[in-house]
Tab-separated table of C-alpha atoms in Angstrom:
chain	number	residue	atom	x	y	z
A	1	UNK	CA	9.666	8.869	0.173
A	2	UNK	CA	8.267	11.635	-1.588
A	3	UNK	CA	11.085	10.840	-4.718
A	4	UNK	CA	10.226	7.437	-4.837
A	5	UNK	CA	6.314	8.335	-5.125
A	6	UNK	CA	7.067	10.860	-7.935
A	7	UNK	CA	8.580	7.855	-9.629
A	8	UNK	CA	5.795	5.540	-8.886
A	9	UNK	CA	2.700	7.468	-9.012
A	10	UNK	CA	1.142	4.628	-7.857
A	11	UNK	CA	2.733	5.148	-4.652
A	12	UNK	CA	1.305	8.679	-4.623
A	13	UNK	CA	-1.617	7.954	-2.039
A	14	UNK	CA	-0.016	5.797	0.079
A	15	UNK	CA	0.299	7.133	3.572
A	16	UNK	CA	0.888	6.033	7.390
A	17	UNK	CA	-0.337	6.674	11.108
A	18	UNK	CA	2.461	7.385	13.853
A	19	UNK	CA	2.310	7.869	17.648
A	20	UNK	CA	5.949	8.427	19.705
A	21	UNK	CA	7.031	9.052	23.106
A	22	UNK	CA	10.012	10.895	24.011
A	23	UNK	CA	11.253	10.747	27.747
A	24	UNK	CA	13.676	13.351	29.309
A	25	UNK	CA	14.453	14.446	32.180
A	26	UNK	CA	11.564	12.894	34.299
A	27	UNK	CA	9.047	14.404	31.676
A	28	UNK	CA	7.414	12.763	28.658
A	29	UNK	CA	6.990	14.347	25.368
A	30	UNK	CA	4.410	12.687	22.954
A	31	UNK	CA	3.132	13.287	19.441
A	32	UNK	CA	0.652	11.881	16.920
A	33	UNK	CA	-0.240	11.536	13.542
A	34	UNK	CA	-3.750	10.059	12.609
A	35	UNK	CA	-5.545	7.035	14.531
A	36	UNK	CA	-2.003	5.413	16.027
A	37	UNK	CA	-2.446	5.932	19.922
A	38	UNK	CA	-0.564	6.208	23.534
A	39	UNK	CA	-2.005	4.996	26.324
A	40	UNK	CA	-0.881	5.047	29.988
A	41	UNK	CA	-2.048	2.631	32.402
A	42	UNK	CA	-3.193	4.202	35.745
A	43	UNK	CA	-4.833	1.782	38.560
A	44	UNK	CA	-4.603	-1.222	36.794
A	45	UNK	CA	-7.102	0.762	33.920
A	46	UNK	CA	-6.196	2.068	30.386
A	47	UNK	CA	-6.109	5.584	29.928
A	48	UNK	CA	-5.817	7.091	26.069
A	49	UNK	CA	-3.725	10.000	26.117
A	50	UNK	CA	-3.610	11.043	22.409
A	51	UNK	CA	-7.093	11.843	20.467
A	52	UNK	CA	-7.212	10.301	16.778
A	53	UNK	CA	-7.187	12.849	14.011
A	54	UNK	CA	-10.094	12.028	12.256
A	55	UNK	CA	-13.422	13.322	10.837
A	56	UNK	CA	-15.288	12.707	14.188
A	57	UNK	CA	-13.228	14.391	16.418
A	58	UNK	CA	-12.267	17.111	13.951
A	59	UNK	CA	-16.137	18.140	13.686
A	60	UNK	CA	-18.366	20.111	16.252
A	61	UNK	CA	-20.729	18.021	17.732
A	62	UNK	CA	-23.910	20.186	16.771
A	63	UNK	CA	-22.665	19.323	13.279
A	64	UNK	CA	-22.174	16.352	13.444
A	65	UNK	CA	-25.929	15.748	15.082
A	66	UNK	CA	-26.959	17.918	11.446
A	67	UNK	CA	-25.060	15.504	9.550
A	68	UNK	CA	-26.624	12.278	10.964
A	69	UNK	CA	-29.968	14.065	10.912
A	70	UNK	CA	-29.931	15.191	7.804
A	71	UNK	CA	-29.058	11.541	5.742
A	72	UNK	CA	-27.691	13.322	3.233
A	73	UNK	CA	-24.569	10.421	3.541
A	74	UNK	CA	-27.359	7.997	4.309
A	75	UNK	CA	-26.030	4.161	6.034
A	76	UNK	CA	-22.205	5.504	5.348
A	77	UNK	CA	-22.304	8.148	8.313
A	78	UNK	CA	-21.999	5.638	10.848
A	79	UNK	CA	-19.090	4.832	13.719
A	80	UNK	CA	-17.004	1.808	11.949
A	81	UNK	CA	-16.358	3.883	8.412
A	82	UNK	CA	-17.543	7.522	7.523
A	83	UNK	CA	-16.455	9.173	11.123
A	84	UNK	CA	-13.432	7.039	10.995
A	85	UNK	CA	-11.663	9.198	7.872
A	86	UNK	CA	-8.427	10.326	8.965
A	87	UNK	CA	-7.921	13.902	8.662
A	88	UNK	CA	-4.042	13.407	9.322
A	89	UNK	CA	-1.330	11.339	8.476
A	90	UNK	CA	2.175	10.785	6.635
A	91	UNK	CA	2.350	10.481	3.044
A	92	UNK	CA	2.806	12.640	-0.552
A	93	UNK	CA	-0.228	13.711	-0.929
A	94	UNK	CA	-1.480	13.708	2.970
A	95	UNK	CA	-2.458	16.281	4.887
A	96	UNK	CA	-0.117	16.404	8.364
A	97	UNK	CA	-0.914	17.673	11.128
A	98	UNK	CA	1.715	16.932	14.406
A	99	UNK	CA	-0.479	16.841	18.151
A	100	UNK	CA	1.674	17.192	20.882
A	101	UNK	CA	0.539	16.126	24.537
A	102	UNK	CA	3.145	16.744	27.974
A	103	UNK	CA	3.218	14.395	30.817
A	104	UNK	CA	4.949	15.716	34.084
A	105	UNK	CA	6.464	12.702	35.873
A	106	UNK	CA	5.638	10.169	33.214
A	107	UNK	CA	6.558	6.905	35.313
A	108	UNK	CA	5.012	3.766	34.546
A	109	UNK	CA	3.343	1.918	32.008
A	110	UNK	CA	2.918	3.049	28.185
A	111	UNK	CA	1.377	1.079	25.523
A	112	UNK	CA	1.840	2.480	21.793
A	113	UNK	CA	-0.548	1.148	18.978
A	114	UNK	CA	-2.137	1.087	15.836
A	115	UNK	CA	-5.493	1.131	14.855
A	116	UNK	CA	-4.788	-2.568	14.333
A	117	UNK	CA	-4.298	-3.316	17.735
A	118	UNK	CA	-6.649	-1.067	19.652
A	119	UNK	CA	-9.633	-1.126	17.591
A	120	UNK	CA	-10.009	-4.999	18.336
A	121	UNK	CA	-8.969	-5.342	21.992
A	122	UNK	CA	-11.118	-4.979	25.276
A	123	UNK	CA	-8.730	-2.394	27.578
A	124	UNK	CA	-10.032	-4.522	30.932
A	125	UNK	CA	-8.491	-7.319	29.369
A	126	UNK	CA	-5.520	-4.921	27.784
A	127	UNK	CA	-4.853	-3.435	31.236
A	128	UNK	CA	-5.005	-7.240	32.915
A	129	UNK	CA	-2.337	-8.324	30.610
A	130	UNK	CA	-0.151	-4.882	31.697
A	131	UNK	CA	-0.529	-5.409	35.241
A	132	UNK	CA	0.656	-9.460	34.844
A	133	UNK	CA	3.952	-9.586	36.986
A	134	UNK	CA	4.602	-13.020	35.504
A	135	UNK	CA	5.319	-12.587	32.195
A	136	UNK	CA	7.800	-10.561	30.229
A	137	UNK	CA	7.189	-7.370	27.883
A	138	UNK	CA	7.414	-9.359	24.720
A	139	UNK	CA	5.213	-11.889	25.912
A	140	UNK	CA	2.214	-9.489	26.814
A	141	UNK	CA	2.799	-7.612	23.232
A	142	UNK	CA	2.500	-11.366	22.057
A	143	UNK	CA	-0.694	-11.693	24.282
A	144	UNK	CA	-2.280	-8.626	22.505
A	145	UNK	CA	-1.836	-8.828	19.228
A	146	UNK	CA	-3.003	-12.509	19.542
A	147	UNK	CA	-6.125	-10.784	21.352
A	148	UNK	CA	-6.423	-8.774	18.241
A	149	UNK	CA	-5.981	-11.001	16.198
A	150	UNK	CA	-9.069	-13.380	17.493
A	151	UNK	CA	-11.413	-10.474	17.031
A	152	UNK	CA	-10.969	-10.345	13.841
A	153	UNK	CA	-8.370	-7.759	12.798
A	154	UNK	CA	-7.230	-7.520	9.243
A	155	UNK	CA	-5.184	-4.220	9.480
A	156	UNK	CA	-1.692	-3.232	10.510
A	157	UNK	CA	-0.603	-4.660	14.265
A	158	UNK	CA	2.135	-2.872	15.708
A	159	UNK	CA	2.523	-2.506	19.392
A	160	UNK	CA	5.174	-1.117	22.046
A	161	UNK	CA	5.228	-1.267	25.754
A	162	UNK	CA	7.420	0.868	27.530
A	163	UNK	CA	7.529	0.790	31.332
A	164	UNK	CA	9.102	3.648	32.843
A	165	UNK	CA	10.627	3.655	36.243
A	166	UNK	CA	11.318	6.065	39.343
């Protein structure tokens, strides 16, 4: 990659999110890069178990009281763009930084996404189509990116659902 952007400088900014789950030995091993996610569903409810690497969750919450306080950004510190800056992710010119999480006796269900996916979808609904006996794993990654997709997402979709059993 990093040949190819040399030769394309164009290329040179381009970067990506990535979360991954790696299960051995009755134990999970999971890592992330920027706002991709892992969730586990617990009792029929969505649980997030990475944190997204970006400016909100990167800064001290006294500061970032100042920072809203102060206006100095004025409208652009808000939720949907300013606190939303990744501070991590693949690429060139990125700055990467790899979180790891352990999960002892990882069994059941997993659900990997994008910012895509989970920034558009309700997890009561979410976890409703997990727990749905009657349909099939494709179907309810089908189910979910359509349910993305009708509130209005624009950006990447990618989903995985990995059920993990005893």
């Amino acid at each position: 990659m990093k040949e190819y952007a040399n030769s394309y400088t164009k290329t040179l900014d381009m970067g990506t999110t990535l979360t991954a789950i790696l299960l051995v030995n009755n134990e999970a091993f999971v890592i992330n890069i920027g706002d991709s996610r892992t969730y586990k569903l617990v009792n029929s409810k969505l649980f997030q178990v990475t944190t997204d690497q970006n400016l909100w969750n990167s800064t001290p919450e006294a500061e970032r009281q100042d920072i809203q306080a102060s206006g100095v950004y004025g409208e652009r510190a808000n939720d949907v763009t300013f606190w939303k800056v990744l501070t991590s992710a693949l690429g060139p010119k990125k700055t990467l930084k790899i979180d790891t999480y352990y999960i002892d006796k990882p069994y059941g269900t997993y659900i990997l996404t994008t910012d895509g996916v989970h920034d558009y979808i309700d997890n009561d609904i979410t976890a409703a189509t997990l727990t749905n006996q009657n349909t099939t794993l494709k179907e309810k990654c089908k189910i979910i990116v359509e349910d993305a997709k009708e509130n209005m997402s624009t950006d990447n979709l990618s989903i995985l659902i990995i059920e993990v059993k005893q």
